[in-house]
Short mmCIF file of C-alpha atoms in Angstrom, two decimals:
data_model
loop_
_atom_site.label_atom_id
_atom_site.label_comp_id
_atom_site.label_asym_id
_atom_site.label_seq_id
_atom_site.Cartn_x
_atom_site.Cartn_y
_atom_site.Cartn_z
CA MET A 1 75.57 297.10 176.83
CA THR A 2 77.71 295.56 174.12
CA THR A 3 81.33 294.82 175.04
CA ILE A 4 84.26 296.36 173.18
CA LEU A 5 84.46 294.36 169.97
CA SER A 6 87.52 292.72 168.57
CA PHE A 7 88.40 293.73 165.03
CA GLU A 8 91.39 291.60 164.31
CA ASN A 9 90.53 290.79 160.71
CA SER A 10 90.69 294.32 159.31
CA PRO A 11 93.88 296.06 158.19
CA ARG A 12 95.49 297.77 161.15
CA LEU A 13 96.05 301.52 160.87
CA SER A 14 99.63 300.94 161.96
CA VAL A 15 100.25 298.92 158.79
CA PRO A 16 99.63 301.46 155.99
CA LEU A 17 99.81 304.82 157.79
CA PRO A 18 103.55 304.81 158.60
CA PHE A 19 104.17 304.40 154.85
CA HIS A 20 101.99 307.42 154.04
CA LEU A 21 103.59 309.57 156.71
CA THR A 22 107.07 308.56 155.43
CA ALA A 23 105.98 309.29 151.84
CA ALA A 24 104.89 312.79 152.84
CA ALA A 25 108.21 313.29 154.71
CA PHE A 26 110.13 312.32 151.56
CA GLY A 27 107.87 314.76 149.67
CA VAL A 28 108.93 317.53 152.02
CA ALA A 29 112.58 316.52 151.49
CA ALA A 30 112.15 316.63 147.69
CA GLY A 31 110.56 320.08 147.86
CA VAL A 32 113.24 321.43 150.21
CA TRP A 33 115.94 319.96 147.94
CA LEU A 34 114.52 321.83 144.97
CA ALA A 35 113.89 325.00 146.97
CA THR A 36 117.51 325.10 148.13
CA SER A 37 119.07 324.20 144.79
CA PRO A 38 118.80 327.19 142.45
CA GLN A 39 120.80 325.30 139.82
CA ALA A 40 118.74 322.07 140.12
CA TRP A 41 117.64 322.26 136.50
CA ASP A 42 120.64 322.55 134.17
CA GLY A 43 119.05 320.89 131.16
CA ASN A 44 120.74 317.58 131.86
CA ARG A 45 118.51 314.79 133.08
CA TRP A 46 121.61 312.75 134.03
CA SER A 47 122.91 315.36 136.49
CA PRO A 48 123.33 314.14 140.11
CA SER A 49 120.82 316.75 141.25
CA ILE A 50 118.06 315.57 138.86
CA LEU A 51 118.75 311.85 139.46
CA SER A 52 118.55 312.39 143.24
CA LEU A 53 115.35 314.44 142.99
CA THR A 54 113.76 311.84 140.68
CA HIS A 55 114.48 309.03 143.17
CA LEU A 56 113.26 311.08 146.14
CA VAL A 57 109.93 311.27 144.28
CA THR A 58 109.82 307.74 142.75
CA LEU A 59 111.16 305.76 145.71
CA GLY A 60 110.54 308.17 148.55
CA VAL A 61 107.06 309.48 147.76
CA LEU A 62 105.52 307.09 145.23
CA GLY A 63 107.29 303.92 146.46
CA HIS A 64 106.27 304.34 150.11
CA GLY A 65 102.84 305.70 149.25
CA MET A 66 102.00 302.89 146.85
CA VAL A 67 103.31 300.03 149.02
CA GLY A 68 101.29 301.52 151.90
CA SER A 69 98.21 301.70 149.68
CA LEU A 70 98.75 298.12 148.50
CA LEU A 71 98.88 296.90 152.12
CA GLN A 72 95.71 298.75 153.03
CA LEU A 73 93.74 297.91 149.89
CA LEU A 74 94.50 294.20 149.63
CA PRO A 75 92.41 293.39 152.73
CA VAL A 76 89.68 295.96 151.98
CA ILE A 77 89.19 295.30 148.25
CA ALA A 78 90.39 291.74 147.80
CA GLY A 79 89.91 290.32 151.29
CA ALA A 80 93.57 289.23 151.22
CA THR A 81 96.03 289.74 154.05
CA VAL A 82 99.78 289.92 153.65
CA ALA A 83 101.80 287.35 155.61
CA GLY A 84 103.56 288.76 158.66
CA GLY A 85 101.16 291.68 159.07
CA ARG A 86 102.65 294.59 160.94
CA THR A 87 106.08 292.98 161.26
CA THR A 88 106.34 292.62 157.48
CA ALA A 89 105.12 296.19 157.00
CA TRP A 90 107.52 297.77 159.47
CA ALA A 91 110.54 295.74 158.28
CA THR A 92 109.75 296.76 154.70
CA LEU A 93 109.36 300.38 155.72
CA ALA A 94 112.71 300.33 157.53
CA GLY A 95 114.42 298.77 154.48
CA MET A 96 112.77 301.04 151.93
CA SER A 97 113.41 304.29 153.79
CA THR A 98 117.00 303.43 154.67
CA GLY A 99 117.66 302.21 151.12
CA THR A 100 116.12 305.34 149.61
CA VAL A 101 118.25 307.65 151.75
CA LEU A 102 121.46 305.75 150.92
CA LEU A 103 120.65 305.57 147.19
CA VAL A 104 119.73 309.26 146.94
CA ALA A 105 122.88 310.22 148.84
CA GLY A 106 124.95 307.97 146.53
CA LEU A 107 123.41 309.59 143.42
CA ALA A 108 123.85 313.12 144.77
CA ARG A 109 127.49 312.68 145.83
CA GLY A 110 128.48 310.22 143.14
CA THR A 111 129.69 307.78 145.84
CA ALA A 112 129.69 304.18 144.56
CA ALA A 113 129.70 302.66 148.07
CA LEU A 114 126.53 304.51 149.07
CA LEU A 115 124.90 303.66 145.76
CA VAL A 116 125.67 299.94 146.15
CA ALA A 117 124.61 299.90 149.82
CA GLY A 118 121.33 301.62 148.98
CA GLY A 119 120.68 299.29 146.06
CA ALA A 120 121.41 296.22 148.21
CA VAL A 121 119.01 297.28 150.99
CA LEU A 122 116.31 298.26 148.47
CA ILE A 123 116.40 295.05 146.47
CA VAL A 124 115.88 292.96 149.64
CA ALA A 125 113.03 295.15 150.92
CA LEU A 126 111.28 295.56 147.55
CA LEU A 127 111.56 291.94 146.45
CA ALA A 128 110.29 290.78 149.84
CA ILE A 129 107.21 293.03 149.82
CA ALA A 130 106.56 292.43 146.08
CA SER A 131 106.54 288.65 146.60
CA LEU A 132 104.43 288.78 149.79
CA THR A 133 101.81 291.12 148.30
CA ALA A 134 101.72 289.14 145.06
CA ALA A 135 101.23 285.92 147.02
CA ALA A 136 98.36 287.49 148.99
CA ALA A 137 96.72 288.82 145.84
CA TRP A 138 97.05 285.54 143.94
CA ARG A 139 95.38 283.51 146.73
CA GLY A 140 91.80 282.70 145.87
CA THR A 141 90.30 282.04 142.48
CA GLU A 142 88.01 284.97 141.68
CA ALA A 143 89.64 287.87 139.89
CA ASP A 144 87.92 291.08 138.80
CA ALA A 145 89.69 293.95 137.00
CA THR A 146 91.13 295.46 140.20
CA ARG A 147 92.31 292.14 141.56
CA ARG A 148 94.08 291.42 138.28
CA ALA A 149 95.97 294.72 138.72
CA LEU A 150 96.65 293.86 142.39
CA ARG A 151 98.11 290.56 141.24
CA LEU A 152 100.29 291.89 138.41
CA ALA A 153 101.45 295.25 139.83
CA PRO A 154 103.61 293.66 142.60
CA LEU A 155 105.32 291.58 139.91
CA SER A 156 106.10 294.83 138.10
CA LEU A 157 107.51 296.25 141.33
CA GLY A 158 109.81 293.18 141.51
CA ALA A 159 110.91 293.78 137.91
CA VAL A 160 111.57 297.50 138.60
CA ALA A 161 113.65 296.58 141.65
CA LEU A 162 115.70 294.00 139.71
CA LEU A 163 116.31 296.43 136.85
CA GLY A 164 117.27 299.14 139.37
CA THR A 165 119.76 296.73 140.88
CA LEU A 166 121.32 296.17 137.45
CA LEU A 167 121.60 299.93 137.02
CA VAL A 168 123.36 300.20 140.41
CA ALA A 169 125.68 297.40 139.30
CA ILE A 170 126.47 299.30 136.09
CA MET A 171 126.96 302.70 137.73
CA GLY A 172 128.52 301.58 141.01
CA LEU A 173 130.48 298.47 140.06
CA GLY A 174 131.05 299.00 136.33
CA ALA A 175 129.12 295.87 135.31
CA PRO A 176 129.31 295.42 131.48
CA LEU A 177 125.59 295.68 130.72
CA PRO A 178 123.72 297.87 128.18
CA LEU A 179 122.93 300.91 130.34
CA LEU A 180 120.38 302.56 128.04
CA ASN A 181 118.34 299.38 127.48
CA VAL A 182 118.24 298.55 131.19
CA LEU A 183 117.28 302.15 131.97
CA HIS A 184 114.57 302.07 129.31
CA LEU A 185 112.99 298.99 130.89
CA HIS A 186 113.43 300.33 134.44
CA VAL A 187 111.49 303.47 133.53
CA ALA A 188 108.83 301.64 131.49
CA TRP A 189 108.16 298.97 134.15
CA GLY A 190 108.22 301.58 136.90
CA ALA A 191 106.03 304.27 135.33
CA VAL A 192 103.52 302.07 133.45
CA GLY A 193 103.83 298.57 134.92
CA TRP A 194 103.88 299.66 138.56
CA VAL A 195 102.50 303.21 139.01
CA CYS A 196 99.88 303.44 136.20
CA MET A 197 98.79 299.82 136.37
CA LEU A 198 98.16 299.90 140.12
CA ILE A 199 96.60 303.36 140.40
CA ILE A 200 94.16 302.98 137.48
CA GLY A 201 93.63 299.29 138.34
CA VAL A 202 92.56 300.27 141.86
CA GLY A 203 90.62 303.13 140.31
CA PHE A 204 88.29 300.58 138.61
CA THR A 205 86.92 299.95 142.12
CA VAL A 206 87.54 303.10 144.12
CA VAL A 207 86.61 305.75 141.52
CA PRO A 208 82.99 304.47 141.06
CA MET A 209 82.79 303.75 144.80
CA PHE A 210 84.12 306.99 146.31
CA GLN A 211 83.41 309.43 143.51
CA VAL A 212 79.98 307.93 142.69
CA THR A 213 80.52 307.44 138.96
CA PRO A 214 79.24 304.80 136.52
CA PRO A 215 81.50 301.73 136.18
CA TYR A 216 84.47 301.86 133.77
CA PRO A 217 83.93 300.46 130.26
CA GLU A 218 84.13 296.69 130.66
CA GLN A 219 86.67 296.17 127.86
CA VAL A 220 89.11 298.73 129.36
CA ALA A 221 88.84 297.34 132.88
CA ARG A 222 89.11 293.69 131.86
CA SER A 223 92.13 294.09 129.61
CA TRP A 224 94.01 296.87 131.47
CA ALA A 225 96.54 294.96 133.61
CA PRO A 226 97.12 291.92 131.33
CA VAL A 227 97.68 294.11 128.25
CA ILE A 228 100.21 296.30 130.09
CA ALA A 229 102.05 293.24 131.36
CA ALA A 230 102.14 291.59 127.92
CA THR A 231 103.37 294.80 126.25
CA LEU A 232 106.16 295.23 128.83
CA VAL A 233 107.30 291.63 128.35
CA ALA A 234 107.31 292.18 124.55
CA LEU A 235 109.28 295.43 125.05
CA ALA A 236 111.89 293.57 127.10
CA ALA A 237 112.24 290.96 124.36
CA ALA A 238 112.46 293.65 121.66
CA LEU A 239 115.21 295.49 123.52
CA ALA A 240 117.07 292.26 124.27
CA PHE A 241 117.15 291.44 120.53
CA SER A 242 117.71 295.11 119.47
CA SER A 243 114.47 294.99 117.50
CA ALA A 244 112.99 298.06 115.87
CA TRP A 245 109.69 296.97 117.45
CA ALA A 246 110.80 298.60 120.71
CA ALA A 247 109.80 302.05 119.50
CA TRP A 248 106.38 300.76 118.43
CA LEU A 249 105.88 299.03 121.76
CA ASP A 250 106.69 302.32 123.54
CA ALA A 251 103.96 303.94 121.48
CA VAL A 252 101.56 301.12 122.40
CA LEU A 253 102.32 301.73 126.10
CA ALA A 254 101.56 305.42 125.64
CA LEU A 255 98.27 304.55 123.92
CA ILE A 256 97.35 302.18 126.77
CA VAL A 257 97.98 304.97 129.29
CA LEU A 258 95.86 307.32 127.16
CA GLY A 259 93.08 304.70 127.20
CA GLY A 260 93.19 304.23 130.99
CA ALA A 261 93.40 307.95 131.79
CA GLY A 262 90.79 308.82 129.19
CA SER A 263 88.38 306.20 130.56
CA THR A 264 88.82 307.56 134.06
CA LEU A 265 88.10 311.13 132.87
CA PHE A 266 85.06 309.80 130.98
CA VAL A 267 83.47 308.14 134.03
CA GLN A 268 84.44 311.05 136.30
CA HIS A 269 82.59 313.36 133.91
CA LYS A 270 79.41 311.55 135.01
CA SER A 271 80.16 311.73 138.74
CA ARG A 272 77.26 312.56 141.03
CA ARG A 273 79.70 314.40 143.31
CA PRO A 274 81.24 316.98 140.94
CA HIS A 275 82.81 319.11 143.70
CA ASP A 276 84.53 316.25 145.48
CA VAL A 277 88.21 317.08 146.15
CA THR A 278 89.45 313.56 145.41
CA ARG A 279 87.69 313.80 142.07
CA ARG A 280 89.61 317.03 141.30
CA PHE A 281 92.92 315.39 142.31
CA TRP A 282 92.19 312.43 140.05
CA GLN A 283 91.10 314.63 137.16
CA GLY A 284 94.40 316.52 137.43
CA SER A 285 96.24 313.22 137.65
CA MET A 286 94.55 311.73 134.59
CA MET A 287 95.07 314.94 132.60
CA SER A 288 98.78 314.82 133.53
CA TRP A 289 99.05 311.23 132.28
CA THR A 290 97.12 312.13 129.11
CA LEU A 291 99.54 315.00 128.44
CA ALA A 292 102.56 312.82 129.23
CA ALA A 293 101.42 310.09 126.84
CA ALA A 294 100.61 312.63 124.13
CA LEU A 295 104.01 314.27 124.61
CA TRP A 296 105.76 310.90 124.36
CA LEU A 297 103.90 310.11 121.10
CA ALA A 298 104.70 313.59 119.70
CA ARG A 299 108.43 313.43 120.47
CA PRO A 300 109.55 312.42 116.95
CA TRP A 301 108.00 315.60 115.57
CA LEU A 302 109.28 318.01 118.20
CA PRO A 303 112.39 320.20 117.49
CA GLU A 304 115.65 318.82 118.88
CA SER A 305 116.20 321.97 120.93
CA VAL A 306 113.30 321.14 123.26
CA GLU A 307 114.47 317.54 123.87
CA PRO A 308 115.83 318.23 127.40
CA TRP A 309 112.64 320.12 128.28
CA THR A 310 110.59 317.18 127.05
CA HIS A 311 112.27 314.77 129.46
CA TRP A 312 111.65 317.12 132.40
CA TRP A 313 108.00 317.60 131.44
CA LEU A 314 107.49 313.85 130.97
CA GLY A 315 108.94 313.16 134.42
CA VAL A 316 106.97 315.90 136.16
CA LEU A 317 103.68 314.98 134.42
CA ALA A 318 103.98 311.21 134.88
CA LEU A 319 105.41 311.12 138.39
CA VAL A 320 104.23 314.26 140.19
CA GLY A 321 101.07 315.28 138.32
CA GLY A 322 99.89 311.73 137.67
CA GLY A 323 101.34 309.59 140.43
CA VAL A 324 101.63 311.86 143.47
CA GLY A 325 98.33 313.66 142.59
CA ALA A 326 96.29 310.45 142.44
CA LEU A 327 97.91 309.08 145.59
CA ASP A 328 97.34 312.24 147.67
CA GLY A 329 93.75 312.54 146.43
CA MET A 330 92.89 308.96 147.37
CA LEU A 331 94.49 309.33 150.82
CA PHE A 332 91.78 311.87 151.67
CA LYS A 333 89.22 309.10 151.17
CA ILE A 334 91.01 306.00 152.33
CA VAL A 335 92.50 307.28 155.58
CA PRO A 336 89.21 308.71 156.98
CA PHE A 337 87.44 305.53 155.80
CA LEU A 338 89.91 303.27 157.61
CA CYS A 339 89.68 305.43 160.77
CA TRP A 340 85.88 305.25 160.61
CA LEU A 341 85.97 301.48 159.99
CA HIS A 342 88.29 300.81 162.92
CA LEU A 343 86.19 302.92 165.31
CA LYS A 344 83.05 301.04 164.17
CA GLY A 345 84.80 297.77 164.83
CA ARG A 346 86.40 298.68 168.14
CA LEU A 347 83.60 300.69 169.83
CA PRO A 348 80.24 299.56 171.11
CA ARG A 349 77.46 299.77 168.52
CA ARG A 350 75.81 303.01 169.55
CA SER A 351 79.00 304.94 170.27
CA TYR A 352 79.64 308.21 168.47
CA VAL A 353 81.94 307.77 165.44
CA PRO A 354 83.13 310.95 163.67
CA THR A 355 82.10 311.48 160.04
CA MET A 356 84.65 311.25 157.19
CA GLN A 357 84.76 315.08 157.06
CA GLU A 358 85.76 315.32 160.70
CA PHE A 359 88.90 313.25 160.17
CA ILE A 360 90.21 315.51 157.35
CA PRO A 361 88.04 318.69 156.90
CA GLU A 362 87.14 319.35 153.29
CA LYS A 363 88.37 322.98 153.33
CA TRP A 364 91.88 321.72 154.12
CA GLN A 365 91.62 319.09 151.42
CA ARG A 366 90.69 321.81 148.94
CA ALA A 367 93.55 324.06 150.09
CA HIS A 368 95.98 321.17 149.73
CA TRP A 369 94.72 320.44 146.19
CA LEU A 370 95.18 324.08 145.16
CA ALA A 371 98.73 324.13 146.56
CA PHE A 372 99.51 320.84 144.81
CA GLU A 373 98.33 322.13 141.40
CA LEU A 374 100.22 325.39 141.94
CA SER A 375 103.45 323.52 142.61
CA LEU A 376 102.82 321.34 139.55
CA VAL A 377 102.47 324.41 137.31
CA GLY A 378 105.68 325.82 138.79
CA LEU A 379 107.55 322.56 138.16
CA LEU A 380 106.34 322.46 134.54
CA ALA A 381 107.46 326.05 134.02
CA MET A 382 110.99 325.42 135.32
CA PRO A 383 112.73 324.72 131.98
CA VAL A 384 111.33 327.94 130.55
CA VAL A 385 111.79 330.07 133.70
CA PRO A 386 114.51 328.38 135.77
CA ALA A 387 114.22 331.00 138.52
CA ILE A 388 110.78 329.65 139.40
CA GLY A 389 112.29 326.31 140.49
CA PRO A 390 113.04 327.16 144.17
CA HIS A 391 109.56 328.70 144.56
CA ALA A 392 107.91 325.58 143.04
CA GLY A 393 110.02 323.45 145.38
CA ALA A 394 108.96 325.51 148.40
CA VAL A 395 105.26 325.18 147.52
CA PHE A 396 105.68 321.42 146.96
CA ALA A 397 107.44 321.06 150.31
CA ALA A 398 104.72 323.12 152.04
CA GLN A 399 101.83 321.09 150.63
CA GLN A 400 103.55 317.78 151.48
CA ALA A 401 104.13 319.09 155.03
CA ALA A 402 100.45 320.05 155.16
CA LEU A 403 99.53 316.49 154.07
CA LEU A 404 101.65 315.15 156.91
CA VAL A 405 99.85 317.42 159.40
CA LEU A 406 96.40 316.45 158.03
CA LEU A 407 97.18 312.72 158.34
CA VAL A 408 98.46 313.16 161.88
CA ASN A 409 95.31 315.17 162.71
CA ALA A 410 93.11 312.36 161.36
CA LEU A 411 94.94 309.96 163.72
CA ARG A 412 94.40 312.42 166.59
CA VAL A 413 90.63 312.54 165.89
CA TYR A 414 90.62 308.74 165.75
CA ALA A 415 92.49 308.36 169.05
CA ARG A 416 90.24 310.86 170.82
CA ALA A 417 87.02 309.22 169.57
CA LEU A 418 88.37 305.80 170.57
CA ALA A 419 89.29 306.99 174.08
CA GLU A 420 85.93 308.77 174.61
CA GLY A 421 83.97 305.77 173.28
CA LYS A 422 85.82 303.35 175.55
CA ALA A 423 85.36 305.64 178.56
CA GLU A 424 81.62 305.85 177.89
CA ALA A 425 81.36 302.09 177.49
CA ALA A 426 83.22 301.52 180.76
CA ALA A 427 80.95 304.03 182.59
CA ALA A 428 77.85 302.30 181.20
CA ARG A 429 79.15 298.89 182.27
CA ALA A 430 79.84 300.21 185.77
CA LEU A 431 76.30 301.60 185.94
CA ASP A 432 74.84 298.26 184.81
CA ALA A 433 76.89 296.38 187.42
CA ALA A 434 75.95 298.68 190.33
CA PRO A 435 73.27 297.32 192.77
CA PRO A 436 69.83 299.02 192.48
CA SER A 437 69.55 302.01 194.86
CA ARG A 438 67.18 301.64 197.84
CA SER A 439 64.60 304.29 198.59
CA ARG A 440 65.51 306.22 201.76
CA SER A 441 63.11 306.09 204.71
CA THR A 442 61.55 309.46 205.48
CA THR A 443 59.91 308.59 208.78
CA MET B 1 62.10 289.97 150.54
CA GLU B 2 63.05 293.62 150.82
CA THR B 3 66.08 294.67 148.76
CA LEU B 4 67.98 297.92 149.34
CA ASP B 5 70.11 299.18 146.47
CA LEU B 6 72.93 301.16 148.12
CA ARG B 7 75.18 301.53 145.06
CA ALA B 8 74.56 305.27 144.70
CA LEU B 9 75.97 306.04 148.17
CA PRO B 10 79.67 306.84 148.76
CA PRO B 11 81.56 304.99 151.55
CA PRO B 12 81.02 304.62 154.40
CA GLU B 13 77.28 305.34 153.97
CA PRO B 14 76.38 301.86 152.59
CA LEU B 15 78.04 300.22 155.60
CA GLU B 16 76.34 302.63 158.02
CA ARG B 17 72.99 301.94 156.38
CA VAL B 18 73.43 298.14 156.59
CA LEU B 19 74.47 298.34 160.28
CA CYS B 20 71.46 300.59 160.99
CA GLU B 21 69.14 298.03 159.36
CA VAL B 22 70.76 295.24 161.38
CA GLU B 23 70.10 297.14 164.65
CA THR B 24 66.48 298.02 163.90
CA ARG B 25 65.20 294.71 162.49
CA PRO B 26 64.07 291.82 164.73
CA ALA B 27 66.05 288.64 165.21
CA GLY B 28 65.49 286.18 162.37
CA ALA B 29 64.57 288.90 159.85
CA ILE B 30 66.11 288.56 156.40
CA PHE B 31 66.83 291.40 153.98
CA CYS B 32 68.94 292.00 150.84
CA VAL B 33 71.35 294.81 149.99
CA VAL B 34 73.03 295.54 146.67
CA LEU B 35 76.46 297.16 146.93
CA ARG B 36 79.07 298.25 144.39
CA HIS B 37 81.68 295.74 145.50
CA GLU B 38 82.17 292.70 147.72
CA PRO B 39 82.20 294.47 151.15
CA HIS B 40 85.07 292.69 152.90
CA PRO B 41 85.21 295.20 155.80
CA LEU B 42 81.47 294.76 156.42
CA PHE B 43 81.79 291.01 157.01
CA ALA B 44 83.76 291.51 160.23
CA LEU B 45 81.12 293.95 161.49
CA LEU B 46 78.24 291.61 160.58
CA ARG B 47 80.01 288.72 162.32
CA GLN B 48 80.38 290.87 165.45
CA ALA B 49 76.66 291.72 165.30
CA GLY B 50 75.81 288.01 165.23
CA CYS B 51 74.42 288.04 161.69
CA THR B 52 74.83 285.45 158.97
CA TRP B 53 74.92 286.30 155.29
CA ARG B 54 75.15 284.94 151.77
CA GLY B 55 76.77 286.93 148.98
CA GLU B 56 76.91 286.71 145.22
CA ALA B 57 78.52 288.85 142.52
CA ILE B 58 75.98 290.36 140.14
CA GLU B 59 76.41 292.63 137.14
CA HIS B 60 77.86 295.98 138.38
CA GLY B 61 77.64 295.02 142.00
CA TYR B 62 77.38 292.52 144.81
CA LYS B 63 74.16 291.20 146.37
CA LEU B 64 74.18 290.33 150.06
CA THR B 65 71.35 288.47 151.82
CA ILE B 66 71.62 289.11 155.56
CA THR B 67 69.87 287.20 158.36
CA ILE B 68 69.64 288.92 161.74
CA GLY B 69 70.67 286.45 164.39
CA ARG B 70 70.98 288.11 167.80
#
């Protein structure tokens, strides 16, 4: 009988999963916020309510979800481990979640002290994790398309955090800096340099692998992360020198997003698993980014009266439809895979290991996807039918709560299989160690 | 040498297939597998199974030559 095997080199479940559970909890909070705020949408994207909601999604859901994904994918895809392991992860989680709560409270109540405290905690946590993940990703010499994204995306996260700190300094301390330019860069680095770059960059590996598609077009994959980084640096220079090129560079960023999302849709079209739920999540996500990029490019020709609506739609499409959708969809693959991998590593060879479907049943994945798309449609309809807002918020909260339950259930299946496998191994060892039984005399 | 192309299988099936081959082949046997990507998680499992391996990136995949070494 094989002994219980050590599996110290793989990413521990306790590193990424707390981030995903926290992200879902912030998702519930965002949904409840919207559900209980009938006046959430007042046509003003600068209102405390909209700013708070935006940061619950960007920092709370996307921030935690993407940092957790980065920590779990670096060892699996790039063979790189982040210094400090679980201690780094948990300290970052504590800083990010505390900072997010303080910042959101500061934005909602207009309290400068809360805003500054939140910003201070966040900059420490985000810069620390950005530098540690970047250092892990830059170790080693070989770099494919995904590793290039894994190397550059943490640098974008650092830039987003620094720009966010400048915004806190402007809003909370009255620092004499150009608010609109800093905000412009904060949004561009965050949405394209961090969220899009990392998700599609990781997609170059995980979409063909998990959704069984052909590889991405070589030119798109090879140039994706470096071209985004170069465009963002050029945009920063253009804004610093008040150049008219800034508007063109915005358009270039939108075209890059169109290229990445379009390429993903193209390879997904040839998937050998057309009914896969993650594929549906990612199709919705890429369509959202396609629509967001097209809407951004079309803005100069849209009537001025729909300008406030456009900002809401851009935010919902880019952050919820694109970002949250892709993240939730990939969780349904990555979490069962990590559970399976850890059981394989920790149990004797012939022990029973549950299938991927047993960790998160497909019917629940499908139900979650339907609820997610329903909430997305509701959020997009809000500017036209404001009364739908609380209902869309309630559905969003419910599906994020369901995600939380599904992730906890996957952990429960993992723990049960681990306990049963260890018990069987112990029983088999005891049997092997027992002296051979003697035949009883019958005379 | 026998080569198994496992690129059409979704995770974790390629890993399961490799571990199954490792269990059923005799000590000293050598076989090749072609995967979509450098399988970092598999290396720990192969090490635990007492195998040695040599890997190389190829076009649209990663070729792994495994020697059973129980």
